[in-house]
mmCIF file of C-alpha atoms in Angstrom:
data_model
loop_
_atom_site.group_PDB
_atom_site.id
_atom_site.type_symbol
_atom_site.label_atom_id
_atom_site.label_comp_id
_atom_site.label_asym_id
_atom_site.label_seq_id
_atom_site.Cartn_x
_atom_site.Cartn_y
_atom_site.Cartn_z
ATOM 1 C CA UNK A 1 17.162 164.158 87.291
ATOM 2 C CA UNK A 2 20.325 164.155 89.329
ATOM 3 C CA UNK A 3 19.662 159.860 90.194
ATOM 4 C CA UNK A 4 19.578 159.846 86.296
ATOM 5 C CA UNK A 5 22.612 161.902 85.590
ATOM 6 C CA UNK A 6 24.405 159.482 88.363
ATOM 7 C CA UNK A 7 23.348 156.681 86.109
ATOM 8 C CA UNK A 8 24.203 158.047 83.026
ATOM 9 C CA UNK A 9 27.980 158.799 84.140
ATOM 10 C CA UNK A 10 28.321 155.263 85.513
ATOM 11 C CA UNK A 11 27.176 154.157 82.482
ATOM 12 C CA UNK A 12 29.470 156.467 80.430
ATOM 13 C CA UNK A 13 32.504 155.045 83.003
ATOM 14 C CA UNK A 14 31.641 151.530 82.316
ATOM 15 C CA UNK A 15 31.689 151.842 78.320
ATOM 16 C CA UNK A 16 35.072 153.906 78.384
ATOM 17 C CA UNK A 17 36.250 151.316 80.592
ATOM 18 C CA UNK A 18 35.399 148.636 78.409
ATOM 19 C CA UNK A 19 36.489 150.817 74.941
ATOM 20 C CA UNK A 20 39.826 150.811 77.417
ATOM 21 C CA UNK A 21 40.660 146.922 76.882
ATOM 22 C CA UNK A 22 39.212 146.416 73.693
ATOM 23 C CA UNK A 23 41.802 147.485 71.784
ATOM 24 C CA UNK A 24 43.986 144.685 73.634
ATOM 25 C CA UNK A 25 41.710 142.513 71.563
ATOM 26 C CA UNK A 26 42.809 143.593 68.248
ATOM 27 C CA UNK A 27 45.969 143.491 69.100
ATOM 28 C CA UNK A 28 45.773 139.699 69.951
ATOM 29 C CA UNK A 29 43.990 139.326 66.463
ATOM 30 C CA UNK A 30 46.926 140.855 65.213
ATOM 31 C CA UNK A 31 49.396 139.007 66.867
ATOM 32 C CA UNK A 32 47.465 135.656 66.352
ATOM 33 C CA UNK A 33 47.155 136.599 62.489
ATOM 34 C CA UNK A 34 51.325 137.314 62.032
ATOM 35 C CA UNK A 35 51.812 133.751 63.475
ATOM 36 C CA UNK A 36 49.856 131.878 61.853
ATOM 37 C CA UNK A 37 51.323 133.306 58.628
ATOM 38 C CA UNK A 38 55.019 132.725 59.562
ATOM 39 C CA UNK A 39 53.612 128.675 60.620
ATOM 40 C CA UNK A 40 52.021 128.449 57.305
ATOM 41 C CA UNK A 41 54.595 129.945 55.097
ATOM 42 C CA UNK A 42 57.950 128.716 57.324
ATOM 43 C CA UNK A 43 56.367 125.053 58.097
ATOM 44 C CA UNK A 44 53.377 124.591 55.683
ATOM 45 C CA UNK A 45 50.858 124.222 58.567
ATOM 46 C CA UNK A 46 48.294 126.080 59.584
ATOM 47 C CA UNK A 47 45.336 125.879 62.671
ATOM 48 C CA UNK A 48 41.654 126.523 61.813
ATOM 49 C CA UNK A 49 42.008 126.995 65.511
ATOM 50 C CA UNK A 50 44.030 129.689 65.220
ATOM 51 C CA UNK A 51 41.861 131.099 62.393
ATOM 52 C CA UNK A 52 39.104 131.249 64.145
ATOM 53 C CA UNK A 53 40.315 132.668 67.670
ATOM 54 C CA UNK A 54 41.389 135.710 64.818
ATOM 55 C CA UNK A 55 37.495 136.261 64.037
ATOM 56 C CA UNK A 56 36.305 135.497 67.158
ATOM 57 C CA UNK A 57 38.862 138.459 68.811
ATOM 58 C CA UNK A 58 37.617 141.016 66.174
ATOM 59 C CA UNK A 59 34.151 140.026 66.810
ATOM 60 C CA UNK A 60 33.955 140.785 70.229
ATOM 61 C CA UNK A 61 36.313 144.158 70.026
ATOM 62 C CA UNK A 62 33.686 145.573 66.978
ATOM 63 C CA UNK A 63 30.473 144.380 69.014
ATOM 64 C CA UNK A 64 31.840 145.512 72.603
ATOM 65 C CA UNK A 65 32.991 149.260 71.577
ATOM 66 C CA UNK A 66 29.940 150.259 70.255
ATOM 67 C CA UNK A 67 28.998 151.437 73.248
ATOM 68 C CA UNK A 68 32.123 153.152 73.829
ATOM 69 C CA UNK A 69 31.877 154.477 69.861
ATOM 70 C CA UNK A 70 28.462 156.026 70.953
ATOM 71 C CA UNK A 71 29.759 157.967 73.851
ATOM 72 C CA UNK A 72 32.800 159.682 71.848
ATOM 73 C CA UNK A 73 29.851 160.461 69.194
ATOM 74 C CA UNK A 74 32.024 158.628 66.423
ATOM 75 C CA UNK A 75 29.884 156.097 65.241
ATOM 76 C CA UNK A 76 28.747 157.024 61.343
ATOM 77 C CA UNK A 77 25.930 159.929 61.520
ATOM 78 C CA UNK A 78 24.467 161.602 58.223
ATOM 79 C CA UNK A 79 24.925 165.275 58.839
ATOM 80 C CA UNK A 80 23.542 166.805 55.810
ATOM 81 C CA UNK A 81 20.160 167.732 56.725
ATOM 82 C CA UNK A 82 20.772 167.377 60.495
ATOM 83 C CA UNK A 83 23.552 170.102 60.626
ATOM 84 C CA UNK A 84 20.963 172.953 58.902
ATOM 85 C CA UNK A 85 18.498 172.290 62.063
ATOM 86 C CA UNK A 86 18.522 174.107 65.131
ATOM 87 C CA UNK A 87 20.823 172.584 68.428
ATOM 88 C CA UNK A 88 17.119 171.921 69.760
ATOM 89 C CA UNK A 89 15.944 170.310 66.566
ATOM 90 C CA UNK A 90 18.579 168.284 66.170
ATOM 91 C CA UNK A 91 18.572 167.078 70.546
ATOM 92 C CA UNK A 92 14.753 166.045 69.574
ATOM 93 C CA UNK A 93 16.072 163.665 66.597
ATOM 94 C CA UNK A 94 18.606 162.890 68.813
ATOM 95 C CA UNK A 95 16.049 161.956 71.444
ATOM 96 C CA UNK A 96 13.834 160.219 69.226
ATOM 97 C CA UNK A 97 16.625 157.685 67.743
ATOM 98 C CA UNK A 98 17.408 156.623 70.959
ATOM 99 C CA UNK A 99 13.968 156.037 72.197
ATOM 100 C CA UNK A 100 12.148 154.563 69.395
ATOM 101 C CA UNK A 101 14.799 153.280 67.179
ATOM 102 C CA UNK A 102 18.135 152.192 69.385
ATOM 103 C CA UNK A 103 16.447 150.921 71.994
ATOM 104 C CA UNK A 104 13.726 148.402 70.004
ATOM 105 C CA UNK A 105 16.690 147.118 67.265
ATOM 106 C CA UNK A 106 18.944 146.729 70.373
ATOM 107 C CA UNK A 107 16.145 144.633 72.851
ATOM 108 C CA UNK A 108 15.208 142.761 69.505
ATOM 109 C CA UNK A 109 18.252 141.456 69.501
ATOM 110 C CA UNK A 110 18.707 140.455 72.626
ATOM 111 C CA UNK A 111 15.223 138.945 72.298
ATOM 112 C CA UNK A 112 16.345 136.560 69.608
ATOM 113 C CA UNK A 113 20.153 136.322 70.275
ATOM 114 C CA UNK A 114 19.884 135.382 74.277
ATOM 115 C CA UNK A 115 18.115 132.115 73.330
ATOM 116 C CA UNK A 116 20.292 131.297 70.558
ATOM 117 C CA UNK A 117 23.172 131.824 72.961
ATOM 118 C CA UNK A 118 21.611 129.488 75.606
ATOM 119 C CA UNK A 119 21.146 127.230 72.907
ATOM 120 C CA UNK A 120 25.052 127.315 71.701
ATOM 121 C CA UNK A 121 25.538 126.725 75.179
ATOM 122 C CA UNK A 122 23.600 123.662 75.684
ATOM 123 C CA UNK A 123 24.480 121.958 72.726
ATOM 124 C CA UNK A 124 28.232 122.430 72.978
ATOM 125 C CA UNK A 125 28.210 123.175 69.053
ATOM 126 C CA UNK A 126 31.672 122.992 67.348
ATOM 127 C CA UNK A 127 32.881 124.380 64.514
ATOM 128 C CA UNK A 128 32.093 122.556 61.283
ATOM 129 C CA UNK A 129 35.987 122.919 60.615
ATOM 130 C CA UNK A 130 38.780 120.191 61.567
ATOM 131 C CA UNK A 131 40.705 121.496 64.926
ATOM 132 C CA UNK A 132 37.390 124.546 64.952
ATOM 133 C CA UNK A 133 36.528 125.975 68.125
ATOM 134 C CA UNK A 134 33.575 125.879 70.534
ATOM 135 C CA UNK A 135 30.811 128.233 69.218
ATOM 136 C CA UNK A 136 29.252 129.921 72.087
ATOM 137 C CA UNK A 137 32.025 131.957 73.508
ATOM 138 C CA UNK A 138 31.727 134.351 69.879
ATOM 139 C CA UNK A 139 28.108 133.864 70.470
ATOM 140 C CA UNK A 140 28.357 135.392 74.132
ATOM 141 C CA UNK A 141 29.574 138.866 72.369
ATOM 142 C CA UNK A 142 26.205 140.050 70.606
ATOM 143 C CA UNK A 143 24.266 139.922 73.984
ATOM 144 C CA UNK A 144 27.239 141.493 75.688
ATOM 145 C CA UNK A 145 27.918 143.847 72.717
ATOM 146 C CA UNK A 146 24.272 145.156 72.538
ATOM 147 C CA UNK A 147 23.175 145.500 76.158
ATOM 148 C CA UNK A 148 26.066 147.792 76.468
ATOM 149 C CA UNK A 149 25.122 149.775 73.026
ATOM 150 C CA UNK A 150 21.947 150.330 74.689
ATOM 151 C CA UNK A 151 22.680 151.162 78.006
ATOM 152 C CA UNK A 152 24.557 154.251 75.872
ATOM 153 C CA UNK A 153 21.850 154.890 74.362
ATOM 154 C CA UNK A 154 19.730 155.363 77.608
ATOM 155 C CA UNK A 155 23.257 157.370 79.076
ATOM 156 C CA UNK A 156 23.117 159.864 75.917
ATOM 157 C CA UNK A 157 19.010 159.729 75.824
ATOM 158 C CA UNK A 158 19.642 161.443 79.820
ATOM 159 C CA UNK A 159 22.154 163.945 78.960
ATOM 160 C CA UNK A 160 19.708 165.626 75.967
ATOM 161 C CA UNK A 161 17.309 165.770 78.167
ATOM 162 C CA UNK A 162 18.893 167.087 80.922
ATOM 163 C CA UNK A 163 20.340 169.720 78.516
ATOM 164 C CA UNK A 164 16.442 170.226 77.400
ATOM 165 C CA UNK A 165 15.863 171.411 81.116
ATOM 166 C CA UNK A 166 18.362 173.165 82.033
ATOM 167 C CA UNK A 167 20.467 170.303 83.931
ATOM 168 C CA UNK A 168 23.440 169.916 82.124
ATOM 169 C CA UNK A 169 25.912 170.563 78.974
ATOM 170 C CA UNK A 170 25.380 170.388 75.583
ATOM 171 C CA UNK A 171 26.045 166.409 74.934
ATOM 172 C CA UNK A 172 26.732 166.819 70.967
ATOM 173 C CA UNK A 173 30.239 168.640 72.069
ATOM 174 C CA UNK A 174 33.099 166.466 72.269
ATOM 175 C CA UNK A 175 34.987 167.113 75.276
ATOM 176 C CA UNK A 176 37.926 168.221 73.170
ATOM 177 C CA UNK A 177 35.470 170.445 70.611
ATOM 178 C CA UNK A 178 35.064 173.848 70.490
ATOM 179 C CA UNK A 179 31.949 175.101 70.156
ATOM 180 C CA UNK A 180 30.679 177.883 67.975
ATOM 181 C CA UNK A 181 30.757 180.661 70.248
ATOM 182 C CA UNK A 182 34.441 179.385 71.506
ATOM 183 C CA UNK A 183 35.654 179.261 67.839
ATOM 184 C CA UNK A 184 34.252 182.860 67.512
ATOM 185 C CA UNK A 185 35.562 184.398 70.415
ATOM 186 C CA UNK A 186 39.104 182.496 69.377
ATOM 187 C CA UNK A 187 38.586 184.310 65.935
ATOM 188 C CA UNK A 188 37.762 187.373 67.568
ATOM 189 C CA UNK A 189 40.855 187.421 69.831
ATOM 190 C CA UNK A 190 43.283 186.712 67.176
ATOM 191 C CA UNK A 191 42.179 189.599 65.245
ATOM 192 C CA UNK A 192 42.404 191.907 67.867
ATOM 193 C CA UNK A 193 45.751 190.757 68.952
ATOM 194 C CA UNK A 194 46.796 191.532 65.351
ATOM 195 C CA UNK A 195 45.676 194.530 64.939
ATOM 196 C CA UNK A 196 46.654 195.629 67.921
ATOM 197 C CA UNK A 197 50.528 194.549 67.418
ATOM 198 C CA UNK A 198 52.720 197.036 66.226
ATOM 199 C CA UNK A 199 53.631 197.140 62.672
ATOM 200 C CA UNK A 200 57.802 196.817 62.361
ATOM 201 C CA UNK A 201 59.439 198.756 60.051
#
């Protein structure tokens, strides 16, 4: 378990590395966006080029943070049955998405998308659009996007269960989260500190 838990942290480092930069990527989109509306409004002109750079930017910061969404726990989860199940219940579903569910839709994909990449590659395809871009750089992102999703997936499948065993933390706590018993104790403490101040008169 601890060789696991090694690769599990690197794993964790590399996506929070990567969630790091990939906000530099919107922020070119951004950028690249605000110019090409001054050209077009000041000067009349616009760059399909520039158009597509745009998509392709946000297209690899959405498919390259997933992994990093996955580790903070912030990627869309339907609590509404989930949260009425037991921590150990709700590890086991945990457990389950991960093994039968992330990890087939994620090597599917890469099963069909690495060819197609290769392909994009070989061919040199352009865009169908005058002064378009080459295709296979935006193409290079869903391989790249999804072996990191599921190399998550394996990271968080480790930590639940490791916390099955006995070999580490509860890994549905946010590092920043209190957990029940801390929010209780917290209530706990307040009250007696207010009780036990003295009433002015």
């Amino acid at each position: 378990m601890g060789a696991l838990l090694k690769f599990s942290r690197a794993i964790d480092w590399l996506n929070a590395q990567v969630g790091k930069y990939a906000i530099w990527l919107i922020m070119g989109s951004t950028v690249i966006s605000a110019i090409n509306a001054v050209v077009r409004y000041t000067f009349n002109t616009s760059s399909n080029g520039l158009l597509e750079i745009q998509w392709y930017l946000f297209a690899w910061s959405f498919l390259i943070a997933a992994g990093f969404t996955l580790l903070h726990r912030e990627h869309v989860r339907i609590d509404v049955i989930n949260s009425r199940l037991s921590k150990k219940k709700q590890i086991w579903i945990d457990i389950l998405g991960f093994a039968f569910f992330l990890t087939p839709v994620c090597l599917l994909v890469l099963y069909y998308g690495v060819p197609m990449l290769m392909q994009k590659y070989a061919s040199g395809e352009m865009s169908g659009n005058p002064g378009g871009l080459i295709r296979w750089p935006v193409w290079l992102a869903i391989p790249v996007g999804f072996t990191l999703l599921m190399l998550q997936g394996w990271s968080e499948l480790i930590k639940r269960v490791a916390f099955l065993t006995g070999h580490g933390p509860d890994p549905t706590v946010k590092a920043d989260e209190k957990s029940a018993e801390e929010e209780l104790a917290e209530i706990l403490r307040q009250r007696e500190s207010s009780q036990a101040a003295p009433v002015s008169r």
